[in-house]
CSV table of C-alpha atoms and ligand atoms in Angstrom, one decimal:
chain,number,residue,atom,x,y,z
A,2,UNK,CA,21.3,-7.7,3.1
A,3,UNK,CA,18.2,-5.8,3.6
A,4,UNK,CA,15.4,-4.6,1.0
A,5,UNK,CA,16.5,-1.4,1.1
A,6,UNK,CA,20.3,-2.3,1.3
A,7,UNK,CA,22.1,0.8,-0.4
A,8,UNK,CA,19.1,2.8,-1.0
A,9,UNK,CA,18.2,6.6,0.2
A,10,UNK,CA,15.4,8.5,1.5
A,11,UNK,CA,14.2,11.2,2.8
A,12,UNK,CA,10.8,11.2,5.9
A,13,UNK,CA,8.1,13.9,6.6
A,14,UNK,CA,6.0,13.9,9.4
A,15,UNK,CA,7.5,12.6,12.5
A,16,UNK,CA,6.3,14.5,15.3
A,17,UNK,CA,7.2,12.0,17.8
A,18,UNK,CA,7.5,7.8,18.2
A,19,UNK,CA,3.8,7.3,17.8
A,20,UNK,CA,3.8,9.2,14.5
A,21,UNK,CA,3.2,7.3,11.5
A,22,UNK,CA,6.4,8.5,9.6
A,23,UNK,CA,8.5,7.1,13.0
A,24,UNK,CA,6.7,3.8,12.6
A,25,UNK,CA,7.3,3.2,8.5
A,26,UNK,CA,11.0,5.0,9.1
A,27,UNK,CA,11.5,2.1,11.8
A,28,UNK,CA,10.5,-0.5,9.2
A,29,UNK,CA,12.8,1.3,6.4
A,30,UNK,CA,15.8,1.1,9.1
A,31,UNK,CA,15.1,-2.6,9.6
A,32,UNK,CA,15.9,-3.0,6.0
A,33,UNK,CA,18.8,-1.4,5.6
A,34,UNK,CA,17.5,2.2,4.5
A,35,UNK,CA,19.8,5.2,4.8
A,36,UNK,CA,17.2,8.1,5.9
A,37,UNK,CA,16.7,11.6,6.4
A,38,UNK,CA,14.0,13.9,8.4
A,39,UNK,CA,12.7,17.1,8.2
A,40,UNK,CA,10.4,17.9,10.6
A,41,UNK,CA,7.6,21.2,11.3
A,42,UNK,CA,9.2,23.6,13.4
A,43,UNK,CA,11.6,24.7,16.4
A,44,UNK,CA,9.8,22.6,18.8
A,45,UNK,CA,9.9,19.3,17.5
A,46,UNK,CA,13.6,19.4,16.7
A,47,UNK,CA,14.0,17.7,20.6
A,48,UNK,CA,11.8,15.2,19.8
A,49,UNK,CA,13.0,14.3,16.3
A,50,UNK,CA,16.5,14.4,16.9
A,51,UNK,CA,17.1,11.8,19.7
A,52,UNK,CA,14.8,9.3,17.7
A,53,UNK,CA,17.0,9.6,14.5
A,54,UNK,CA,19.9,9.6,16.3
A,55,UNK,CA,18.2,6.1,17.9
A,56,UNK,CA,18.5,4.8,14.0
A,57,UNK,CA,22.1,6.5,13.5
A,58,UNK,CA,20.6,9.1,11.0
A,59,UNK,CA,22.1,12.4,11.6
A,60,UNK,CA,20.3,13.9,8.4
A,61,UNK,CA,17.7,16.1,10.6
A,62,UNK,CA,16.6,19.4,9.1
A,63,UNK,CA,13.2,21.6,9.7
A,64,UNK,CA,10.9,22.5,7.0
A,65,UNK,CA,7.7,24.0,7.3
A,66,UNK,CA,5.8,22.7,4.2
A,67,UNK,CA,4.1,26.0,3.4
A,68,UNK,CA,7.3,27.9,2.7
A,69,UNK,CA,9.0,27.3,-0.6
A,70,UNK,CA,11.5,29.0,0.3
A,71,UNK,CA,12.2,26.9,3.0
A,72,UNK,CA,11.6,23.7,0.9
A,73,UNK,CA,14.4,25.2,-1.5
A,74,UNK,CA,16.8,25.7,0.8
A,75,UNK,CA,16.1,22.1,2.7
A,76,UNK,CA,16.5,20.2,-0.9
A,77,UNK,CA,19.6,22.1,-1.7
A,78,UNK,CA,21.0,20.1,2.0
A,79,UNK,CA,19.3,16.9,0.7
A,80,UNK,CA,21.4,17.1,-2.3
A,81,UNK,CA,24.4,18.3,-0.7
A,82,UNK,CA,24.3,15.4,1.9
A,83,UNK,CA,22.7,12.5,0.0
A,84,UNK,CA,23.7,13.6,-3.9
A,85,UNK,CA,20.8,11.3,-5.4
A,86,UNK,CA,17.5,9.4,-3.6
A,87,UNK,CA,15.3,6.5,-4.1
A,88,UNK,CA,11.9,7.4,-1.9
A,89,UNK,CA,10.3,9.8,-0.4
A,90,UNK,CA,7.6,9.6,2.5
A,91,UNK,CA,5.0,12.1,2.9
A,92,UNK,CA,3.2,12.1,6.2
A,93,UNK,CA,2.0,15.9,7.1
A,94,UNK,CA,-1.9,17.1,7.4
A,95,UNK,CA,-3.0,19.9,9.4
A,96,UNK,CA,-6.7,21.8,9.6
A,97,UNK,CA,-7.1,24.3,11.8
A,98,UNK,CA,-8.5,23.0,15.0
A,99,UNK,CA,-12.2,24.8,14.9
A,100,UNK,CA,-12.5,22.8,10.7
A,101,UNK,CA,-12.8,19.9,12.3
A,102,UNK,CA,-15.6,19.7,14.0
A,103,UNK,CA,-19.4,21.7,13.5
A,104,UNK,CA,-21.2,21.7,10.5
A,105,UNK,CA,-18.9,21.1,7.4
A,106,UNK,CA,-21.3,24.2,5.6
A,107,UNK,CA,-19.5,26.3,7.7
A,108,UNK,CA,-15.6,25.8,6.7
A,109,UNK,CA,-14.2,29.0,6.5
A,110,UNK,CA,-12.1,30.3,3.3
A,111,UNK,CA,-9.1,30.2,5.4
A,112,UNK,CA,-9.5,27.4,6.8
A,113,UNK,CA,-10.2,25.2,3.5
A,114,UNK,CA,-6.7,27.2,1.9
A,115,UNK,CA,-4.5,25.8,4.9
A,116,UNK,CA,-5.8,22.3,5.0
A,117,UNK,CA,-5.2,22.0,1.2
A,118,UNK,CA,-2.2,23.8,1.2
A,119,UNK,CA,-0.5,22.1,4.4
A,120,UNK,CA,-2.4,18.9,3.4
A,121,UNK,CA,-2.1,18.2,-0.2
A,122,UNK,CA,-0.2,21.3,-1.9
A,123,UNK,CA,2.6,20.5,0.0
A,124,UNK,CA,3.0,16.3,-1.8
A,125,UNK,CA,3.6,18.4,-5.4
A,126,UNK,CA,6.0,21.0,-3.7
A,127,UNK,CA,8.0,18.4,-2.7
A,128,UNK,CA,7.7,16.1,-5.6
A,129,UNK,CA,9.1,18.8,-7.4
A,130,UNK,CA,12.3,19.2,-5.6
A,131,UNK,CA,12.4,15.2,-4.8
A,132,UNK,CA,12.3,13.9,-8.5
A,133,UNK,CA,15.4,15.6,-9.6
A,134,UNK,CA,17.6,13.7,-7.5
A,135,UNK,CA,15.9,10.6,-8.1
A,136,UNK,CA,18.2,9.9,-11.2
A,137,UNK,CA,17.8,6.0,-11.0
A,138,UNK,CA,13.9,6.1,-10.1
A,139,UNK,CA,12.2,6.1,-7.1
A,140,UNK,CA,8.8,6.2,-5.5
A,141,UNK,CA,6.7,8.4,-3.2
A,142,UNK,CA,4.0,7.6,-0.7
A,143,UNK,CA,1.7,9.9,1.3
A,144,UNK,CA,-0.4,9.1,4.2
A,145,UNK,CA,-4.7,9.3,3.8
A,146,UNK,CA,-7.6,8.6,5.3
A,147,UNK,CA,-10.7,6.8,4.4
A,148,UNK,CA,-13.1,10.8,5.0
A,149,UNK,CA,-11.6,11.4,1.4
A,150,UNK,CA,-14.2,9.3,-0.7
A,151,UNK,CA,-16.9,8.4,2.1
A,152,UNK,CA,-18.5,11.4,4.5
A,153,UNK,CA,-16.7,10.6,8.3
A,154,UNK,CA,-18.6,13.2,10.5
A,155,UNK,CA,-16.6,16.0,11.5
A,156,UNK,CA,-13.4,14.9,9.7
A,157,UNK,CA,-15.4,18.1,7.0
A,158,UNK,CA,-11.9,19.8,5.3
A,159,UNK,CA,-10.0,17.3,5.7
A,160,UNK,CA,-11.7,15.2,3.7
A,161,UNK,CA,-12.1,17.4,1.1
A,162,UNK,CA,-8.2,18.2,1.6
A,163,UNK,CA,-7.1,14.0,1.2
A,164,UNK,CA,-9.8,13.9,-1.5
A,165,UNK,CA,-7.6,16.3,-3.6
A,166,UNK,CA,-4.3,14.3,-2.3
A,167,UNK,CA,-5.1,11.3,-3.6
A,168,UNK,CA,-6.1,12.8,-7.5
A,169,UNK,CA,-2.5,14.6,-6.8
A,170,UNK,CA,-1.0,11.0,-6.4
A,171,UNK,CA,-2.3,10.4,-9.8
A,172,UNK,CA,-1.5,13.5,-11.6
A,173,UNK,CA,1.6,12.9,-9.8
A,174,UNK,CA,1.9,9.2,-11.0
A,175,UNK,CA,1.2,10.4,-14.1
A,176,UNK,CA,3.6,12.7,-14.8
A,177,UNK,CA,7.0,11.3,-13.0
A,178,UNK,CA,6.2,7.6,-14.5
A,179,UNK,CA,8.3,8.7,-17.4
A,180,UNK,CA,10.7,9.9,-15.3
A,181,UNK,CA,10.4,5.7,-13.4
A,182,UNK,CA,9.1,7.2,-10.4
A,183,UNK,CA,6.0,5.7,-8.9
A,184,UNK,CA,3.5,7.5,-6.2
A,185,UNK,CA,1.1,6.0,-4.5
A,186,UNK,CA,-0.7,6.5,-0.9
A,187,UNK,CA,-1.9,4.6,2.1
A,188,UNK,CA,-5.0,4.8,3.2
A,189,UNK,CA,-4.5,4.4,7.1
A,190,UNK,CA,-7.4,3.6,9.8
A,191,UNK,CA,-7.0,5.7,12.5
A,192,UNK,CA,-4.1,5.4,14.4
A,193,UNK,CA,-3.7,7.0,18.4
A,194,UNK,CA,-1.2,10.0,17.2
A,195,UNK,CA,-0.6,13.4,18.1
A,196,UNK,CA,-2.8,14.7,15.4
A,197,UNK,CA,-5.7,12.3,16.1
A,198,UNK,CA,-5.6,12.8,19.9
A,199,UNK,CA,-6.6,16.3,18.8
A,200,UNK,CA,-10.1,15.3,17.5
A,201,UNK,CA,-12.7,15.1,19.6
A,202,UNK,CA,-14.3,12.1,19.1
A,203,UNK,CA,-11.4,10.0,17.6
A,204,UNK,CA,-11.8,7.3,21.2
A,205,UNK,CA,-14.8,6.6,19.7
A,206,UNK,CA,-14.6,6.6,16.1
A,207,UNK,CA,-11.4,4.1,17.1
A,208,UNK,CA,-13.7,2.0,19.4
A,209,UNK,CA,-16.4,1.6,16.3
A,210,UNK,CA,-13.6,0.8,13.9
A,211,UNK,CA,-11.5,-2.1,15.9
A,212,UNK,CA,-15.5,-3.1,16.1
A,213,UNK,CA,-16.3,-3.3,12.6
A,214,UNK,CA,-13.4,-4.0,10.6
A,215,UNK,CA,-12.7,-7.7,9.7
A,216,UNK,CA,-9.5,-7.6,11.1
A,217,UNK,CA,-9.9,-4.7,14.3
A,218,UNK,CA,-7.8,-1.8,14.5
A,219,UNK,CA,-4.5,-1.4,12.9
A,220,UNK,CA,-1.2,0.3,14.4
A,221,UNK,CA,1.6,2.2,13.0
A,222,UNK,CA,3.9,-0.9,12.4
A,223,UNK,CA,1.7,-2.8,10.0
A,224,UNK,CA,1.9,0.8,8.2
A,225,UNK,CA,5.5,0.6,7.7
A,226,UNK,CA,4.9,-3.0,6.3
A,227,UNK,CA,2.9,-1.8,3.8
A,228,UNK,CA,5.2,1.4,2.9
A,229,UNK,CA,8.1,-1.3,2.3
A,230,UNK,CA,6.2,-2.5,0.3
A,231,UNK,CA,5.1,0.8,-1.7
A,232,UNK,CA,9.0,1.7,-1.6
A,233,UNK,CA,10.7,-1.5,-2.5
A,234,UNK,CA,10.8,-3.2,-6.0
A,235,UNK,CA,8.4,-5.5,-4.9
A,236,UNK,CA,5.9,-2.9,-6.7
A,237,UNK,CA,7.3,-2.0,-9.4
A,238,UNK,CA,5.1,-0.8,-12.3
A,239,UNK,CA,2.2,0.1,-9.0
A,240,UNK,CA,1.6,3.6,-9.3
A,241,UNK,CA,-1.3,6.0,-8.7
A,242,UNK,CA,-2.9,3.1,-6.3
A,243,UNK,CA,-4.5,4.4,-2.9
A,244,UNK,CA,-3.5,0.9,-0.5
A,245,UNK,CA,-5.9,0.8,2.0
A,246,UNK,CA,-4.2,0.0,5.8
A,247,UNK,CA,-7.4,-0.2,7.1
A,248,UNK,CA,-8.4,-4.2,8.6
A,249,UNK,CA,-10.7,-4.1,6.2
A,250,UNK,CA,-13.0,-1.3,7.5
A,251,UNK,CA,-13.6,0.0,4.0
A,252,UNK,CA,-15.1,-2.9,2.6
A,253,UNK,CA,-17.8,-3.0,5.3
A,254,UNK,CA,-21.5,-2.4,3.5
A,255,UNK,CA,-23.0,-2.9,7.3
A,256,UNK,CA,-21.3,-3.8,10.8
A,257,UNK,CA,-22.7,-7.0,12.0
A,258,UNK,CA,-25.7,-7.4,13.6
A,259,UNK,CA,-24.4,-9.0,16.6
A,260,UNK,CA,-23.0,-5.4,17.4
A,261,UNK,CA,-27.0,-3.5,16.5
A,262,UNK,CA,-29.1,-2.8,19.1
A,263,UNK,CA,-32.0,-5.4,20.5
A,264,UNK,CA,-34.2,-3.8,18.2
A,265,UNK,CA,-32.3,-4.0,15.0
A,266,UNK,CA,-32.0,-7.6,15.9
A,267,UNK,CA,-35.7,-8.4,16.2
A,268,UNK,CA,-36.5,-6.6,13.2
B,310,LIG,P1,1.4,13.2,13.6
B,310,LIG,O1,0.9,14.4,14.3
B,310,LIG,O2,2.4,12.3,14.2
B,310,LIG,O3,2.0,13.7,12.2
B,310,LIG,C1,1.5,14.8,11.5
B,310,LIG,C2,2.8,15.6,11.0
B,310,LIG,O4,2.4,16.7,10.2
B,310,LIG,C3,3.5,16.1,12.2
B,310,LIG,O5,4.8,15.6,12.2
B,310,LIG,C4,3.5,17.6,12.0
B,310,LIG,O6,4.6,18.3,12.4
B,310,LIG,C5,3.4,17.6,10.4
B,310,LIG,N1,3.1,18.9,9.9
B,310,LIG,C6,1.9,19.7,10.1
B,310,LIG,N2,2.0,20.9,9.5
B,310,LIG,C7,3.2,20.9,8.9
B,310,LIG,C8,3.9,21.9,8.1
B,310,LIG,N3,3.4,23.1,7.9
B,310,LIG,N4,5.2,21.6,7.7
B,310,LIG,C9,5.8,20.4,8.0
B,310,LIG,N5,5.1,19.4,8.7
B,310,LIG,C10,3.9,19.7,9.1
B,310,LIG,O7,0.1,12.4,13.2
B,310,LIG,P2,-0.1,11.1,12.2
B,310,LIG,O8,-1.4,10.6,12.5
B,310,LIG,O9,1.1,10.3,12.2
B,310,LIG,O10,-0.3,11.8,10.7
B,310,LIG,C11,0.5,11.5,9.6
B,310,LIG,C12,-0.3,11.4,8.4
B,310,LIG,O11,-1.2,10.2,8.5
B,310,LIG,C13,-1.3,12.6,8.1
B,310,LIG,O12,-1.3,12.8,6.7
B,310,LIG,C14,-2.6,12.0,8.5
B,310,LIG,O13,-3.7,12.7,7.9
B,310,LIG,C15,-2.5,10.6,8.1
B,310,LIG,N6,-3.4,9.7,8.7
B,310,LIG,C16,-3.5,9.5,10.0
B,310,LIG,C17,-4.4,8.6,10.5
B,310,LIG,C18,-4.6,8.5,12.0
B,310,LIG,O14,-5.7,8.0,12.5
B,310,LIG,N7,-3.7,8.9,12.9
B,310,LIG,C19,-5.2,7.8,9.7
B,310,LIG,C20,-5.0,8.0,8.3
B,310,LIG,C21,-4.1,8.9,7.8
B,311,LIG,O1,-5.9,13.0,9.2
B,311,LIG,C1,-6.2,12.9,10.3
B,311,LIG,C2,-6.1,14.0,11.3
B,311,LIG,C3,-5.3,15.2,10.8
B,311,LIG,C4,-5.4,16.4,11.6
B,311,LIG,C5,-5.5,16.5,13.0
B,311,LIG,C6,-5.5,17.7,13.6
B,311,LIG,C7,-5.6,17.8,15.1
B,311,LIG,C8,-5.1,19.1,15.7
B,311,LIG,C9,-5.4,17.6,10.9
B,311,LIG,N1,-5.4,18.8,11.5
B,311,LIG,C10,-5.5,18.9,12.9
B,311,LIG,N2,-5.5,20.1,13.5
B,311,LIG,C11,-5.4,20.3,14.8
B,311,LIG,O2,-5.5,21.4,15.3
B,311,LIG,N3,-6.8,11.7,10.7
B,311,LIG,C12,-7.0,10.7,9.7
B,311,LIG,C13,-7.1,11.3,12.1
B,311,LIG,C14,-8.6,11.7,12.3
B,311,LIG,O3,-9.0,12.9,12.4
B,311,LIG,C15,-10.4,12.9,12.5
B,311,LIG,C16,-10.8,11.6,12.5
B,311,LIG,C17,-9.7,10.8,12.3
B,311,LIG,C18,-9.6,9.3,12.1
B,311,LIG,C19,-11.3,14.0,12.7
B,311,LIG,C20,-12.7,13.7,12.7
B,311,LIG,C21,-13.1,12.4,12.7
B,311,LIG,C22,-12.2,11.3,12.5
């Protein structure tokens, strides 16, 4: 008997194994999860299929996140196939490439409207067709990033996009709590994915990090712990909470001195 013995969900986000959906669906599996994916477009169908097929899910559909039309027609399947659920993951962000990077003064209107529409619009659009069918409760989580509450250089939109998508998981929290459904996000430090590898400058900011956080860099397994946990009735009544996955970068004031230069020592 697992923790999630009997129980039903549904996966955004896996692009391929190093995504951070594949490593919390992995932990879900473990426990006995019955699971579902939907994943971005045409060209990720060979990636995502194999690797639920690897975990004996055949629920696979697309669904691009911007398309309510396309969310409709993927949640009438969801309720076709699985009748009710108990969790939902949320693990989609995207910025156009040119956001992130350059001075932050210079996000474009565009640009700003896709990163909060792909990035945090797209949590409520699929709250809204998720709660329905979670008739005996449930609980959400979505994936975020530390650039939401403190400035990480050229992270820019995307900051202000995971600002916004962490009040959603309150509003959210709010509203489906009387409904027992519970949202609540992980704050994540950065991982080697698809979407990071994108970033110029991640090597390094991933370097600094495993530097100065208590505990070093984190991967995408010790992310799925803490989404069991999210997910599970160990946390019941936890809602609205941002969990930071992080080593314990966040509560850093300083990094130790031992890492300054020879003249921030002397000093
Ligand atoms: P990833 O590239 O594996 O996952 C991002 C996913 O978003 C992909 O599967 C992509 O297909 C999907 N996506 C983008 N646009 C979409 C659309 N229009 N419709 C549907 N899906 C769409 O990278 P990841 O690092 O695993 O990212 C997952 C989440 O974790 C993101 O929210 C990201 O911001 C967050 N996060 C990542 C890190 C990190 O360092 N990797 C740290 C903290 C938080
Ligand atoms: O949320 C993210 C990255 C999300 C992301 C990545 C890309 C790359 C490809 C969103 N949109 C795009 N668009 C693309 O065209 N992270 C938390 C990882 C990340 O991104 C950074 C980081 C870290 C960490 C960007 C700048 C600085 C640090």
């Amino acid at each position: 008997m697992g923790l999630f013995s009997g129980k039903k969900g549904l996966i955004f986000g896996v692009a391929n194994k190093n995504s951070i959906a594949w490593g919390i669906a992995q932990a879900l599996h473990a426990e006995g999860a019955e699971l579902g994916f939907s994943y971005a477009g045409e060209i990720l169908k060979k990636r995502v299929e194999p690797l639920a097929a690897s975990i004996g899910a055949p629920f696979v559909e697309e669904c691009d996140v911007t398309d309510d039309g396309a969310i409709d027609t993927l949640f009438a399947k969801v309720a076709a196939h699985f009748g009710t659920i108990d969790f939902l993951v949320h693990s989609i962000a995207f910025a156009p490439s040119e956001e992130l990077g350059g001075r932050f003064v210079n996000t474009s209107r565009n640009g700003f409207r896709i990163a909060l529409d792909v990035s945090c619009y797209s949590l409520i659009a699929l709250a809204k067709r998720a709660h329905p069918l979670m008739a005996n409760g449930g609980a959400m989580v979505t994936m975020t990033y530390f650039g939401a509450e403190k400035v990480t250089p050229n992270y820019n939109v995307m900051g202000v996009a995971k600002a916004a998508l962490e009040a959603s998981v309150r509003y959210l929290a709010w509203d489906l709590g009387k409904d027992q459904i519970r949202v609540n996000a992980i704050s994540a430090g950065p991982v080697k994915t698809l979407a990071a590898s994108g970033v110029s400058g991640f090597r390094k900011s991933l370097h600094y990090v495993g530097q100065v956080a208590p505990m070093g860099n984190i991967d995408q397994e010790d992310v799925g712990q803490a989404a069991l946990f999210l997910l599970s009735n160990l946390s019941t009544r936890i809602t609205g909470e941002v969990l930071y996955v992080d080593g314990g970068y966040n509560i850093m004031g300083a990094p130790d001195p031992a890492l300054m230069g020879a003249d921030a020592k002397e000093a």
